[in-house]
CSV table of C-alpha atoms in Angstrom, one decimal:
chain,number,residue,atom,x,y,z
A,9,MET,CA,-32.1,-26.7,59.4
A,10,LYS,CA,-31.5,-28.5,55.9
A,11,LYS,CA,-34.1,-26.1,54.1
A,12,THR,CA,-31.7,-23.1,55.4
A,13,LEU,CA,-28.7,-25.0,54.4
A,14,ARG,CA,-30.1,-25.4,51.0
A,15,TYR,CA,-31.0,-21.6,50.9
A,16,LEU,CA,-27.5,-20.5,51.8
A,17,LEU,CA,-25.9,-22.6,49.1
A,18,PHE,CA,-28.4,-21.6,46.6
A,19,LEU,CA,-27.3,-17.9,47.5
A,20,LEU,CA,-23.4,-18.7,47.5
A,21,VAL,CA,-24.1,-20.0,43.6
A,22,ILE,CA,-25.8,-16.8,42.7
A,23,ALA,CA,-23.1,-14.6,44.2
A,24,PHE,CA,-20.5,-16.8,42.6
A,25,VAL,CA,-22.0,-16.5,39.1
A,26,ALA,CA,-22.7,-12.7,39.7
A,27,TYR,CA,-19.2,-12.0,40.7
A,28,ASN,CA,-17.8,-14.0,37.4
A,29,SER,CA,-20.2,-12.3,35.3
A,30,VAL,CA,-19.1,-8.5,36.1
A,31,TYR,CA,-16.2,-6.9,35.1
A,32,PHE,CA,-14.4,-3.5,34.3
A,33,LYS,CA,-12.1,-2.3,31.5
A,34,LYS,CA,-10.2,0.7,31.2
A,35,LEU,CA,-12.4,3.1,29.0
A,36,ASP,CA,-9.6,3.6,26.4
A,37,GLU,CA,-9.7,-0.2,26.0
A,38,VAL,CA,-13.8,0.0,25.3
A,39,LYS,CA,-13.1,3.0,22.8
A,40,ALA,CA,-10.5,0.9,20.9
A,41,GLY,CA,-12.6,-2.1,20.6
A,42,THR,CA,-15.4,0.1,19.1
A,43,ASP,CA,-13.2,2.0,16.7
A,44,LEU,CA,-13.9,1.1,12.9
A,45,PHE,CA,-11.2,1.4,10.1
A,46,ASN,CA,-12.0,4.5,7.9
A,47,GLY,CA,-11.3,3.4,4.7
A,48,ARG,CA,-12.3,6.6,2.8
A,49,LYS,CA,-10.1,8.9,5.2
A,50,PHE,CA,-7.2,6.6,5.0
A,51,ALA,CA,-7.4,6.3,0.8
A,52,ALA,CA,-7.8,10.4,1.1
A,53,ASN,CA,-4.6,10.8,3.0
A,54,PHE,CA,-2.9,8.1,1.0
A,55,TRP,CA,-3.6,9.5,-2.2
A,56,SER,CA,-2.2,12.8,-1.3
A,57,GLN,CA,0.7,12.3,0.9
A,58,LYS,CA,2.0,8.7,-0.7
A,59,LEU,CA,0.7,8.0,-4.0
A,60,THR,CA,1.2,11.5,-5.7
A,61,PRO,CA,4.7,12.1,-4.3
A,62,ALA,CA,5.5,8.5,-5.5
A,63,LEU,CA,4.3,9.4,-9.2
A,64,ALA,CA,7.3,11.8,-9.3
A,65,THR,CA,9.8,8.7,-9.3
A,66,ALA,CA,7.7,6.4,-11.4
A,67,PRO,CA,9.2,5.3,-14.8
A,68,ASP,CA,8.4,6.4,-18.0
A,69,ALA,CA,6.0,4.2,-19.9
A,70,ALA,CA,7.7,4.2,-23.1
A,71,LEU,CA,10.8,3.2,-21.0
A,72,LEU,CA,9.3,0.5,-19.2
A,73,PHE,CA,7.3,-1.0,-22.3
A,74,ASP,CA,10.8,-1.3,-23.9
A,75,LEU,CA,12.2,-2.7,-20.8
A,76,LEU,CA,9.7,-5.4,-20.5
A,77,LYS,CA,10.3,-6.8,-23.9
A,78,THR,CA,14.2,-6.6,-23.7
A,79,ASP,CA,14.7,-7.4,-20.1
A,80,PRO,CA,11.5,-8.6,-18.5
A,81,GLU,CA,13.5,-9.9,-15.2
A,82,GLN,CA,15.1,-6.4,-14.6
A,83,ALA,CA,11.7,-4.4,-15.2
A,84,PHE,CA,10.0,-6.6,-12.7
A,85,SER,CA,12.8,-6.4,-10.1
A,86,LYS,CA,13.3,-2.9,-10.6
A,87,TYR,CA,9.9,-1.4,-11.0
A,88,GLY,CA,7.5,-4.3,-9.9
A,89,LYS,CA,5.8,-3.8,-6.7
A,90,SER,CA,3.3,-6.3,-4.4
A,91,MET,CA,2.5,-6.7,-0.8
A,92,SER,CA,2.5,-10.6,-1.2
A,93,ILE,CA,4.4,-13.4,-2.5
A,94,GLY,CA,3.3,-14.4,-6.2
A,95,ASN,CA,3.4,-13.8,-9.9
A,96,ILE,CA,1.3,-10.7,-10.0
A,97,LYS,CA,3.4,-7.2,-9.8
A,98,TYR,CA,2.1,-3.7,-10.0
A,99,PHE,CA,3.8,-0.6,-11.5
A,100,LEU,CA,3.5,2.9,-11.3
A,101,VAL,CA,3.9,4.8,-14.8
A,102,ASN,CA,4.0,8.3,-16.7
A,103,GLY,CA,3.5,8.8,-20.1
A,104,ARG,CA,2.3,10.4,-23.1
A,105,GLY,CA,0.7,9.4,-26.0
A,106,ILE,CA,-2.1,10.0,-29.1
A,107,VAL,CA,-5.5,9.1,-28.7
A,108,GLN,CA,-6.7,6.5,-31.0
A,109,SER,CA,-10.1,5.8,-30.1
A,110,VAL,CA,-12.7,6.8,-27.1
A,111,GLU,CA,-14.7,4.1,-26.4
A,112,GLU,CA,-17.4,3.1,-23.9
A,113,ASN,CA,-15.3,1.4,-21.3
A,114,GLN,CA,-11.7,2.4,-22.5
A,115,VAL,CA,-9.5,5.0,-24.1
A,116,ILE,CA,-7.2,3.5,-26.8
A,117,VAL,CA,-3.4,5.5,-26.9
A,118,ASP,CA,-0.6,4.7,-28.8
A,119,VAL,CA,2.9,5.5,-27.0
A,120,ASN,CA,6.0,5.9,-28.8
A,121,THR,CA,8.9,4.1,-27.5
A,122,LYS,CA,12.3,3.0,-29.2
A,123,ALA,CA,10.6,-0.2,-30.3
A,124,GLY,CA,8.0,1.4,-32.2
A,125,SER,CA,4.3,2.4,-31.2
A,126,LYS,CA,3.0,0.7,-28.4
A,127,ARG,CA,-0.6,0.3,-27.8
A,128,VAL,CA,-2.1,0.7,-24.4
A,129,LEU,CA,-5.7,1.0,-23.1
A,130,LEU,CA,-6.5,3.3,-20.1
A,131,ALA,CA,-9.4,2.1,-18.3
A,132,THR,CA,-12.3,4.3,-18.0
A,133,GLU,CA,-15.3,2.3,-16.9
A,134,TYR,CA,-14.3,-0.8,-14.8
A,135,ILE,CA,-12.2,0.8,-12.4
A,136,PHE,CA,-11.2,-2.1,-10.0
A,137,GLY,CA,-8.6,-4.2,-8.2
A,138,ASN,CA,-5.5,-3.5,-6.2
A,139,ALA,CA,-3.0,-1.9,-8.7
A,140,VAL,CA,-3.5,2.0,-7.6
A,141,ARG,CA,-3.2,0.6,-3.8
A,142,ASP,CA,0.1,-1.5,-4.4
A,143,ALA,CA,1.8,-0.1,-7.6
A,144,SER,CA,3.7,2.6,-5.1
A,145,GLY,CA,5.3,0.0,-2.5
A,146,GLN,CA,3.9,2.6,0.1
A,147,ILE,CA,1.6,0.0,2.2
A,148,ASP,CA,2.9,-2.5,4.3
A,149,ILE,CA,0.6,-5.6,4.7
A,150,ASN,CA,1.6,-6.1,8.2
A,151,ASP,CA,0.3,-2.4,9.2
A,152,PHE,CA,-3.3,-4.2,8.9
A,153,GLY,CA,-5.2,-6.8,11.0
A,154,ASN,CA,-7.5,-8.1,8.2
A,155,SER,CA,-7.8,-7.9,4.4
A,156,SER,CA,-11.3,-6.4,4.7
A,157,ASP,CA,-9.6,-2.9,5.4
A,158,LEU,CA,-6.9,-3.5,2.8
A,159,ASN,CA,-9.9,-4.1,0.5
A,160,ALA,CA,-11.7,-1.2,1.8
A,161,ILE,CA,-8.7,0.8,0.8
A,162,SER,CA,-8.6,-0.5,-2.8
A,163,ALA,CA,-12.4,0.3,-3.2
A,164,GLU,CA,-12.0,4.0,-2.0
A,165,LEU,CA,-8.6,4.8,-4.1
A,166,ASN,CA,-10.7,3.4,-6.8
A,167,GLN,CA,-13.7,5.5,-6.5
A,168,ILE,CA,-11.6,8.9,-6.1
A,169,ILE,CA,-10.5,7.7,-9.7
A,170,ARG,CA,-14.2,7.5,-10.9
A,171,ASP,CA,-15.2,10.6,-9.2
A,172,LYS,CA,-12.5,13.1,-9.5
A,173,VAL,CA,-10.0,11.9,-12.0
A,174,LEU,CA,-12.3,10.6,-15.0
A,175,PRO,CA,-15.5,12.7,-15.6
A,176,SER,CA,-13.9,15.8,-16.8
A,177,PHE,CA,-11.3,14.2,-19.0
A,178,LEU,CA,-14.1,12.1,-20.7
A,179,ALA,CA,-15.8,14.9,-21.1
A,180,LYS,CA,-13.2,16.4,-23.3
A,181,VAL,CA,-11.2,14.0,-24.9
A,182,LYS,CA,-11.2,12.9,-28.6
A,183,LYS,CA,-9.3,11.0,-31.3
A,184,GLY,CA,-6.3,12.7,-32.2
A,185,ASP,CA,-5.6,14.3,-28.8
A,186,GLU,CA,-2.0,14.4,-27.6
A,187,ILE,CA,-2.3,13.3,-23.8
A,188,THR,CA,-0.2,12.9,-20.5
A,189,PHE,CA,-1.2,10.3,-18.1
A,190,SER,CA,0.0,8.7,-14.9
A,191,GLY,CA,-1.5,5.4,-13.7
A,192,ALA,CA,-0.9,1.9,-12.3
A,193,LEU,CA,-0.7,-1.5,-14.2
A,194,GLU,CA,-0.8,-5.3,-13.2
A,195,LEU,CA,1.2,-7.7,-14.7
A,196,ASN,CA,2.0,-11.4,-14.3
A,197,GLN,CA,5.5,-11.9,-14.1
A,198,LYS,CA,5.5,-15.6,-15.0
A,199,TYR,CA,3.1,-15.0,-18.1
A,200,PRO,CA,3.3,-11.2,-18.8
A,201,ASP,CA,0.7,-10.2,-21.6
A,202,LEU,CA,2.5,-7.3,-23.3
A,203,ALA,CA,-0.2,-7.4,-26.1
A,204,LYS,CA,-2.6,-6.0,-24.0
A,205,ILE,CA,-1.6,-3.5,-21.5
A,206,GLU,CA,-4.4,-1.7,-19.3
A,207,ILE,CA,-3.6,1.3,-17.2
A,208,ILE,CA,-5.7,2.5,-14.3
A,209,PRO,CA,-5.4,6.3,-14.5
A,210,ILE,CA,-4.3,8.3,-11.6
A,211,ARG,CA,-3.5,11.8,-13.4
A,212,LEU,CA,-5.0,12.7,-16.8
A,213,SER,CA,-4.3,15.8,-19.2
A,214,ILE,CA,-5.0,16.7,-22.7
A,215,ASP,CA,-2.5,18.8,-24.6
A,216,ASP,CA,-2.0,22.1,-22.2
A,217,SER,CA,-5.1,21.5,-20.4
A,218,SER,CA,-5.2,21.1,-16.5
A,219,GLU,CA,-4.6,17.7,-15.2
A,220,THR,CA,-7.6,15.9,-14.0
A,221,LYS,CA,-7.0,15.0,-10.5
A,222,PRO,CA,-8.5,15.2,-7.3
A,223,GLU,CA,-8.5,18.6,-5.3
């Protein structure tokens, strides 16, 4: 009798554990849990649908450089963008200038401003950071559940520049060329280094040649 009772209790324990170990979910919930963020697809869509249209309203580089010198507070409040609180701000610009030198990691360009010639660096080798992602102000941090997705967007946008914007430009550009550019730059609002402005290029063209941009 005792042996039978122990056996029944054993079966009850097994049944209880089995019941609590098996549960069902809706199929769409399972699929949602396995979906991965596609940074490459998002970046491609963002580039064509958000970033490119934003360039149409970006300030002229010469105007921005003059404003940063005469009224930096207005320049940052009017044109600076950021997804988070802090001193780092990002700017979109359109500009025109004369190539002074083509170097291993950058192209040095002089931009004519009201205050005089302003030298800027167009990055051509070290394309990284969040400037291109954040400068348009078109991405809301609250739309993303984790920082890895945001980092993936930056990485993919920067890769587009390496693969599709720079190669044809670098194959042709030389000292003395007049170029037109659009790009993104990063500045510290509290300690802006206006002596060394580096621009991550988004669009590049030489004289009347075709723009070097993604298809």
